CSV table of C-alpha atoms in Angstrom, one decimal:
chain,number,residue,atom,x,y,z
M,344,UNK,CA,-6.8,45.3,-16.0
M,345,UNK,CA,-9.5,48.0,-15.4
M,346,UNK,CA,-9.0,49.8,-12.2
M,347,UNK,CA,-12.1,50.3,-10.3
M,348,UNK,CA,-13.5,53.3,-8.2
M,349,UNK,CA,-13.1,52.9,-4.4
M,350,UNK,CA,-16.4,52.8,-4.3
M,351,UNK,CA,-16.9,49.9,-6.4
M,352,UNK,CA,-14.0,47.8,-4.3
M,353,UNK,CA,-15.9,48.6,-1.2
M,354,UNK,CA,-19.1,47.2,-2.9
M,355,UNK,CA,-17.5,43.9,-4.0
M,356,UNK,CA,-15.8,43.3,-0.3
M,357,UNK,CA,-19.5,43.9,1.0
M,358,UNK,CA,-21.2,41.4,-1.1
M,359,UNK,CA,-18.5,38.9,-0.3
M,360,UNK,CA,-19.5,39.3,3.6
M,361,UNK,CA,-23.3,39.3,2.6
M,362,UNK,CA,-23.1,36.2,0.9
M,363,UNK,CA,-22.1,34.0,3.4
M,364,UNK,CA,-19.3,35.4,5.8
M,365,UNK,CA,-16.0,34.5,6.2
M,366,UNK,CA,-15.8,30.7,7.0
M,367,UNK,CA,-13.9,28.9,4.3
M,368,UNK,CA,-16.2,27.2,1.9
M,369,UNK,CA,-18.4,30.0,1.8
M,370,UNK,CA,-15.7,32.6,1.2
M,371,UNK,CA,-14.3,30.6,-1.8
M,372,UNK,CA,-18.1,30.4,-3.1
M,373,UNK,CA,-18.6,33.8,-2.7
M,374,UNK,CA,-15.6,35.1,-4.1
M,375,UNK,CA,-16.3,33.1,-7.2
M,376,UNK,CA,-19.4,34.7,-7.6
M,377,UNK,CA,-17.7,38.3,-7.0
M,378,UNK,CA,-15.1,37.3,-9.8
M,379,UNK,CA,-17.8,36.5,-12.2
M,380,UNK,CA,-19.4,39.9,-11.4
M,381,UNK,CA,-16.1,41.5,-11.8
M,382,UNK,CA,-15.3,40.0,-15.0
M,383,UNK,CA,-18.8,41.0,-16.6
M,384,UNK,CA,-18.2,44.4,-15.2
M,385,UNK,CA,-15.0,44.6,-16.9
M,386,UNK,CA,-16.2,43.7,-20.2
M,387,UNK,CA,-19.0,46.2,-20.0
M,388,UNK,CA,-16.8,48.7,-19.0
M,389,UNK,CA,-13.6,48.2,-20.9
M,390,UNK,CA,-14.6,48.5,-24.5
M,391,UNK,CA,-14.1,51.6,-26.0
M,392,UNK,CA,-12.8,53.4,-23.3
M,393,UNK,CA,-10.0,52.9,-20.6
M,394,UNK,CA,-12.9,53.9,-18.0
M,395,UNK,CA,-16.7,54.8,-18.4
M,396,UNK,CA,-17.0,56.1,-14.8
M,397,UNK,CA,-18.3,59.8,-14.8
M,398,UNK,CA,-17.8,62.3,-11.5
M,399,UNK,CA,-21.7,61.7,-11.1
M,400,UNK,CA,-21.8,63.9,-7.9
M,401,UNK,CA,-20.0,67.0,-10.0
M,402,UNK,CA,-22.9,66.6,-12.6
M,403,UNK,CA,-25.5,66.4,-10.1
M,404,UNK,CA,-24.1,69.7,-8.3
M,405,UNK,CA,-23.9,71.4,-11.8
M,406,UNK,CA,-27.1,71.2,-12.9
M,407,UNK,CA,-29.0,71.6,-9.7
M,408,UNK,CA,-30.3,75.5,-9.7
M,409,UNK,CA,-30.0,77.2,-6.7
M,410,UNK,CA,-32.8,78.3,-4.3
M,411,UNK,CA,-33.0,81.6,-5.0
M,412,UNK,CA,-35.9,83.2,-3.5
M,413,UNK,CA,-36.7,85.6,-6.5
M,414,UNK,CA,-37.7,82.1,-8.4
M,415,UNK,CA,-41.5,81.6,-8.3
M,416,UNK,CA,-43.7,78.7,-8.3
M,417,UNK,CA,-43.0,76.1,-11.4
M,418,UNK,CA,-39.6,77.5,-12.1
M,419,UNK,CA,-37.8,74.3,-10.4
M,420,UNK,CA,-39.5,71.9,-12.4
M,421,UNK,CA,-43.2,70.8,-13.2
M,422,UNK,CA,-43.5,66.8,-13.8
M,423,UNK,CA,-46.2,64.7,-15.0
M,424,UNK,CA,-46.7,60.6,-14.4
M,425,UNK,CA,-48.6,59.1,-16.6
M,426,UNK,CA,-49.6,55.7,-15.0
M,427,UNK,CA,-51.8,54.3,-12.2
M,428,UNK,CA,-54.3,51.7,-13.0
M,429,UNK,CA,-56.7,49.8,-11.1
M,430,UNK,CA,-54.0,47.1,-10.1
M,431,UNK,CA,-51.0,49.5,-9.4
M,432,UNK,CA,-51.1,52.7,-7.6
M,433,UNK,CA,-47.9,52.9,-5.8
M,434,UNK,CA,-45.7,53.1,-8.9
M,435,UNK,CA,-46.8,56.1,-9.9
M,436,UNK,CA,-47.0,57.5,-6.9
M,437,UNK,CA,-43.5,56.9,-6.1
M,438,UNK,CA,-42.3,58.4,-9.1
M,439,UNK,CA,-44.4,61.6,-8.5
M,440,UNK,CA,-43.3,61.8,-4.8
M,441,UNK,CA,-39.8,61.3,-5.6
M,442,UNK,CA,-39.9,64.0,-7.9
M,443,UNK,CA,-40.9,66.4,-4.9
M,444,UNK,CA,-38.8,65.1,-2.6
M,445,UNK,CA,-35.8,66.1,-5.0
M,446,UNK,CA,-36.9,69.5,-5.3
M,447,UNK,CA,-39.6,69.8,-8.0
M,448,UNK,CA,-42.2,72.4,-7.5
M,449,UNK,CA,-45.2,70.7,-8.9
M,450,UNK,CA,-46.1,66.7,-9.6
M,451,UNK,CA,-48.9,65.6,-11.6
M,452,UNK,CA,-50.5,62.2,-12.2
M,453,UNK,CA,-52.7,61.4,-15.0
M,454,UNK,CA,-54.3,57.9,-14.1
M,455,UNK,CA,-57.6,55.9,-14.1
M,456,UNK,CA,-60.7,56.8,-12.1
M,457,UNK,CA,-60.1,53.9,-10.2
M,458,UNK,CA,-56.6,54.6,-8.9
M,459,UNK,CA,-56.9,58.5,-8.5
M,460,UNK,CA,-58.9,58.2,-5.3
M,461,UNK,CA,-56.4,55.5,-3.8
M,462,UNK,CA,-53.2,58.0,-5.1
M,463,UNK,CA,-54.4,60.9,-3.7
M,464,UNK,CA,-55.1,59.2,-0.4
M,465,UNK,CA,-51.0,58.9,-0.3
M,466,UNK,CA,-50.5,62.3,-0.1
M,467,UNK,CA,-52.0,65.9,-0.9
M,468,UNK,CA,-49.1,67.3,-2.4
M,469,UNK,CA,-49.6,65.2,-5.7
M,470,UNK,CA,-52.1,66.8,-8.3
M,471,UNK,CA,-54.0,63.7,-9.7
M,472,UNK,CA,-55.7,63.8,-13.0
M,473,UNK,CA,-58.6,60.6,-13.1
M,474,UNK,CA,-59.1,61.0,-16.9
M,475,UNK,CA,-57.8,57.5,-18.1
M,476,UNK,CA,-59.9,54.7,-18.8
M,477,UNK,CA,-59.3,50.8,-19.0
M,478,UNK,CA,-61.6,48.6,-21.5
M,479,UNK,CA,-63.7,47.0,-19.2
M,480,UNK,CA,-64.9,50.4,-17.9
M,481,UNK,CA,-66.1,51.4,-21.7
M,482,UNK,CA,-68.3,50.2,-24.7
M,483,UNK,CA,-66.4,50.0,-27.7
M,484,UNK,CA,-68.6,52.6,-29.3
M,485,UNK,CA,-67.5,55.0,-26.7
M,486,UNK,CA,-64.0,54.5,-27.3
M,487,UNK,CA,-63.0,57.1,-29.9
M,488,UNK,CA,-65.0,60.0,-28.4
M,489,UNK,CA,-63.4,59.1,-24.8
M,490,UNK,CA,-60.3,59.1,-26.2
M,491,UNK,CA,-60.5,62.1,-27.7
M,492,UNK,CA,-61.5,63.7,-24.3
M,493,UNK,CA,-58.4,62.2,-22.6
M,494,UNK,CA,-56.0,64.0,-25.4
M,495,UNK,CA,-58.0,67.4,-25.1
M,496,UNK,CA,-57.7,67.1,-21.4
M,497,UNK,CA,-53.9,66.5,-21.5
M,498,UNK,CA,-53.3,69.0,-24.1
M,499,UNK,CA,-54.6,72.0,-21.7
M,500,UNK,CA,-51.7,70.8,-19.6
M,501,UNK,CA,-49.0,70.0,-22.0
M,502,UNK,CA,-47.1,73.2,-22.4
M,503,UNK,CA,-46.8,73.6,-18.6
M,504,UNK,CA,-44.8,70.4,-18.2
M,505,UNK,CA,-41.0,70.1,-18.3
M,506,UNK,CA,-40.9,66.4,-18.3
M,507,UNK,CA,-42.9,63.3,-18.7
M,508,UNK,CA,-42.9,60.2,-16.9
M,509,UNK,CA,-44.3,57.8,-19.0
M,510,UNK,CA,-45.3,54.1,-17.7
M,511,UNK,CA,-45.3,53.4,-13.7
M,512,UNK,CA,-48.0,51.6,-12.7
M,513,UNK,CA,-49.7,51.5,-16.4
M,514,UNK,CA,-50.8,48.2,-16.7
M,515,UNK,CA,-51.2,46.6,-20.3
M,516,UNK,CA,-55.0,47.3,-21.1
M,517,UNK,CA,-55.1,48.0,-24.6
M,518,UNK,CA,-57.4,51.1,-24.9
M,519,UNK,CA,-55.5,52.5,-21.8
M,520,UNK,CA,-51.9,52.0,-24.2
M,521,UNK,CA,-53.6,53.5,-27.1
M,522,UNK,CA,-54.5,56.6,-25.2
M,523,UNK,CA,-51.0,56.7,-23.9
M,524,UNK,CA,-49.6,56.1,-27.3
M,525,UNK,CA,-51.5,59.7,-28.3
M,526,UNK,CA,-50.3,61.4,-25.4
M,527,UNK,CA,-46.6,60.5,-26.3
M,528,UNK,CA,-47.5,61.7,-29.7
M,529,UNK,CA,-48.7,64.7,-28.3
M,530,UNK,CA,-45.5,65.2,-26.2
M,531,UNK,CA,-43.2,65.0,-29.0
M,532,UNK,CA,-45.0,67.5,-31.1
M,533,UNK,CA,-44.8,69.8,-27.9
M,534,UNK,CA,-41.1,69.0,-27.6
M,535,UNK,CA,-41.5,67.8,-24.2
M,536,UNK,CA,-38.9,65.4,-22.5
M,537,UNK,CA,-40.1,61.9,-21.8
M,538,UNK,CA,-38.7,59.3,-19.7
M,539,UNK,CA,-40.1,55.9,-20.3
M,540,UNK,CA,-40.0,53.0,-17.7
M,541,UNK,CA,-42.0,50.1,-16.7
M,542,UNK,CA,-45.1,49.3,-18.9
M,543,UNK,CA,-44.3,52.2,-21.1
M,544,UNK,CA,-41.5,49.8,-22.0
M,545,UNK,CA,-43.6,47.4,-23.0
M,546,UNK,CA,-45.8,49.8,-25.1
M,547,UNK,CA,-42.3,51.1,-26.9
M,548,UNK,CA,-41.0,47.9,-27.7
M,549,UNK,CA,-44.3,47.1,-29.6
M,550,UNK,CA,-44.5,50.6,-31.2
M,551,UNK,CA,-40.9,52.1,-31.9
M,552,UNK,CA,-41.9,54.7,-33.7
M,553,UNK,CA,-43.3,56.3,-30.6
M,554,UNK,CA,-39.9,57.7,-29.5
M,555,UNK,CA,-37.9,56.6,-32.5
M,556,UNK,CA,-35.4,59.6,-33.3
M,557,UNK,CA,-36.8,61.4,-30.7
M,558,UNK,CA,-33.7,62.9,-28.6
M,559,UNK,CA,-35.8,64.1,-25.7
M,560,UNK,CA,-36.7,60.4,-25.1
M,561,UNK,CA,-34.8,58.0,-22.5
M,562,UNK,CA,-35.5,54.7,-21.7
M,563,UNK,CA,-34.6,53.2,-18.7
M,564,UNK,CA,-34.9,49.5,-19.0
M,565,UNK,CA,-34.3,46.9,-16.4
M,566,UNK,CA,-32.3,43.5,-17.5
M,567,UNK,CA,-35.6,42.1,-18.8
M,568,UNK,CA,-36.8,45.2,-20.3
M,569,UNK,CA,-33.4,45.6,-22.0
M,570,UNK,CA,-33.2,41.9,-23.5
M,571,UNK,CA,-36.3,42.6,-25.1
M,572,UNK,CA,-35.3,45.9,-26.5
M,573,UNK,CA,-32.1,44.1,-27.9
M,574,UNK,CA,-34.1,41.3,-29.5
M,575,UNK,CA,-36.4,43.5,-30.6
M,576,UNK,CA,-34.0,46.2,-32.5
M,577,UNK,CA,-30.7,44.6,-32.9
M,578,UNK,CA,-32.3,41.4,-33.2
M,579,UNK,CA,-29.8,39.3,-31.1
M,580,UNK,CA,-29.3,38.5,-27.7
M,581,UNK,CA,-27.7,40.8,-24.9
M,582,UNK,CA,-23.9,40.3,-25.2
M,583,UNK,CA,-22.1,41.4,-22.3
M,584,UNK,CA,-18.7,40.6,-23.5
M,585,UNK,CA,-19.6,43.5,-26.2
M,586,UNK,CA,-21.7,45.2,-23.8
M,587,UNK,CA,-21.0,49.0,-24.3
M,588,UNK,CA,-21.0,48.5,-28.1
M,589,UNK,CA,-24.1,46.8,-27.8
M,590,UNK,CA,-25.7,49.6,-25.7
M,591,UNK,CA,-24.3,52.1,-28.3
M,592,UNK,CA,-25.8,50.4,-31.1
M,593,UNK,CA,-29.2,50.2,-29.3
M,594,UNK,CA,-29.4,53.7,-28.6
M,595,UNK,CA,-28.1,54.6,-31.8
M,596,UNK,CA,-30.9,52.5,-33.4
M,597,UNK,CA,-33.7,53.7,-31.6
M,598,UNK,CA,-32.3,57.6,-31.5
M,599,UNK,CA,-32.9,57.8,-28.1
M,600,UNK,CA,-31.1,58.2,-24.5
M,601,UNK,CA,-30.8,54.5,-22.6
M,602,UNK,CA,-30.0,54.0,-19.1
M,603,UNK,CA,-29.4,50.5,-18.7
M,604,UNK,CA,-30.1,49.5,-14.9
M,605,UNK,CA,-28.2,46.9,-13.2
M,606,UNK,CA,-25.1,46.7,-10.6
M,607,UNK,CA,-23.9,49.6,-12.6
M,608,UNK,CA,-26.1,51.9,-14.5
M,609,UNK,CA,-24.7,52.6,-18.1
M,610,UNK,CA,-26.1,55.3,-20.1
M,611,UNK,CA,-25.9,56.4,-23.9
M,612,UNK,CA,-27.5,58.3,-26.5
M,613,UNK,CA,-25.7,56.3,-29.2
M,614,UNK,CA,-22.5,58.9,-29.4
M,615,UNK,CA,-21.1,57.9,-25.9
M,616,UNK,CA,-21.2,55.6,-22.9
M,617,UNK,CA,-20.9,56.3,-19.4
M,618,UNK,CA,-21.1,54.6,-15.9
M,619,UNK,CA,-22.6,55.2,-12.5
M,620,UNK,CA,-21.4,52.7,-10.2
M,621,UNK,CA,-21.7,54.1,-6.7
M,622,UNK,CA,-22.7,51.5,-4.1
M,623,UNK,CA,-26.3,51.7,-3.5
M,624,UNK,CA,-28.1,48.7,-1.7
M,625,UNK,CA,-28.2,44.5,-1.8
M,626,UNK,CA,-31.8,45.1,-1.0
M,627,UNK,CA,-33.9,45.0,-3.9
M,628,UNK,CA,-37.2,46.1,-3.2
M,629,UNK,CA,-39.7,46.8,-5.7
M,630,UNK,CA,-40.2,50.5,-6.8
M,631,UNK,CA,-36.9,51.6,-6.9
M,632,UNK,CA,-37.2,52.0,-10.5
M,633,UNK,CA,-40.2,54.3,-9.9
M,634,UNK,CA,-38.1,56.6,-7.8
M,635,UNK,CA,-35.2,56.9,-10.8
M,636,UNK,CA,-37.8,57.8,-13.4
M,637,UNK,CA,-39.0,60.5,-11.2
M,638,UNK,CA,-35.7,61.4,-10.5
M,639,UNK,CA,-34.6,61.6,-13.9
M,640,UNK,CA,-37.2,63.7,-14.9
M,641,UNK,CA,-36.5,66.4,-12.7
M,642,UNK,CA,-32.7,66.5,-13.5
M,643,UNK,CA,-33.3,66.6,-17.2
M,644,UNK,CA,-35.4,69.6,-16.7
M,645,UNK,CA,-32.8,71.1,-14.4
M,646,UNK,CA,-30.2,70.0,-17.0
M,647,UNK,CA,-32.1,71.8,-19.8
M,648,UNK,CA,-32.3,75.1,-17.9
M,649,UNK,CA,-29.0,74.9,-17.0
M,650,UNK,CA,-28.0,74.4,-21.0
M,651,UNK,CA,-30.5,77.4,-21.8
M,652,UNK,CA,-28.9,79.5,-19.2
M,653,UNK,CA,-25.1,78.7,-19.5
M,654,UNK,CA,-25.0,78.1,-23.0
M,655,UNK,CA,-22.6,75.2,-22.8
M,656,UNK,CA,-22.7,72.1,-25.1
M,657,UNK,CA,-21.0,69.5,-22.8
M,658,UNK,CA,-23.3,66.5,-21.7
M,659,UNK,CA,-26.4,66.4,-23.1
M,660,UNK,CA,-29.3,67.6,-20.8
M,661,UNK,CA,-30.5,63.5,-20.9
M,662,UNK,CA,-27.3,62.4,-20.3
M,663,UNK,CA,-26.8,64.5,-17.4
M,664,UNK,CA,-30.2,64.0,-15.7
M,665,UNK,CA,-29.8,60.3,-16.0
M,666,UNK,CA,-26.2,60.3,-14.4
M,667,UNK,CA,-27.5,62.5,-11.7
M,668,UNK,CA,-30.8,60.6,-11.2
M,669,UNK,CA,-28.6,57.2,-10.9
M,670,UNK,CA,-26.1,58.8,-8.5
M,671,UNK,CA,-28.6,60.0,-6.2
M,672,UNK,CA,-31.1,56.9,-5.9
M,673,UNK,CA,-27.8,54.9,-5.4
M,674,UNK,CA,-26.7,57.3,-2.3
M,675,UNK,CA,-30.2,57.3,-0.8
M,676,UNK,CA,-30.4,53.3,-0.9
M,677,UNK,CA,-27.3,53.1,0.6
M,678,UNK,CA,-28.3,55.4,3.7
M,679,UNK,CA,-31.6,53.7,3.9
M,680,UNK,CA,-29.7,50.0,3.9
M,681,UNK,CA,-27.7,51.3,6.6
M,682,UNK,CA,-30.5,51.8,8.9
M,683,UNK,CA,-33.2,49.3,7.8
M,684,UNK,CA,-31.0,46.5,6.5
M,685,UNK,CA,-33.3,43.9,5.1
M,686,UNK,CA,-36.4,45.3,6.1
M,687,UNK,CA,-35.7,48.2,3.8
M,688,UNK,CA,-38.4,49.5,1.7
M,689,UNK,CA,-39.0,52.2,-1.2
M,690,UNK,CA,-40.6,54.3,1.2
M,691,UNK,CA,-37.7,54.2,3.2
M,692,UNK,CA,-35.5,55.2,0.3
M,693,UNK,CA,-37.7,58.1,-0.5
M,694,UNK,CA,-37.3,59.5,2.9
M,695,UNK,CA,-33.4,59.4,2.5
M,696,UNK,CA,-33.6,61.3,-0.9
M,697,UNK,CA,-33.7,64.8,0.8
M,698,UNK,CA,-30.5,64.1,3.3
M,699,UNK,CA,-28.4,62.4,0.6
M,700,UNK,CA,-29.2,65.4,-1.9
M,701,UNK,CA,-28.2,67.9,0.6
M,702,UNK,CA,-24.7,66.0,1.3
M,703,UNK,CA,-24.3,65.4,-2.6
M,704,UNK,CA,-24.5,69.3,-3.2
M,705,UNK,CA,-22.8,70.9,-0.2
M,706,UNK,CA,-19.8,68.4,0.3
């Protein structure tokens, strides 16, 4: 039977306590739930490898650049978030501010005009571009010209970015998604990495050609988004008994790196599968995926810099970036939960990113 890390064992014991205390009835019921979770995790982690768990902290340390006073603004990362509409302004902010909290020098948000003022009010640190439009706000005869203006504006900035985050708070307006599709095509042409999350995954699932065969694309699906991708690409349902093989097939079939979010995060580029199982938090407040997408974007840019400087051909930058982003979010979530417990919010986790990051790279 697969031996779990000490952190995973502690996570299981913690869940048993949270699920009902220690009276005999609750303990039996909780133990049964934990057993079911353990079996699923074992099936995911045991196929094809005796252990998929990686030394995530070491990878994070390895790709993190030093704070060198000779470096100038922008060399530690320039990230752009494509998302934010009338209904959803928090998600792009969470992604963009997380990138800054981790250590990116500049963070941009390309959003709709309705969302721009709200996002600007959250923080003066973020550079906001109010250039996107939704269908309700424009006439049909103006769509082509507006779309052209959007792409022209993004094109002026594209070569400056180290990574894009596509999807936080994007919404599903048809014209908005068309414009974002063109932005993704432009990013591919410019060889800029992309982290696709949220409504960006809805867009990609319905148009796989946007990322198909692009090794610098990362998809970060949750359980439902992963299910839709599996049904679309593999034309079957999710099978956790052959979880790693199915993830390998899915990543290989699309030609991208996939970070499958869950109790443990599983990461594959179609060639290997790696797991990050550090205990995070039982509090599942919305917005944690946005922290992850911004974090992964920064770490991918750093991993690419590291690879270019050192010439190493170990883990790919997309794999390294996913592993580092995953473990940092889990560490920050754990620390925030220790303080806030059930009242933990995404903003609390963001505030703990810096502290946890410092601990990860210094100890």
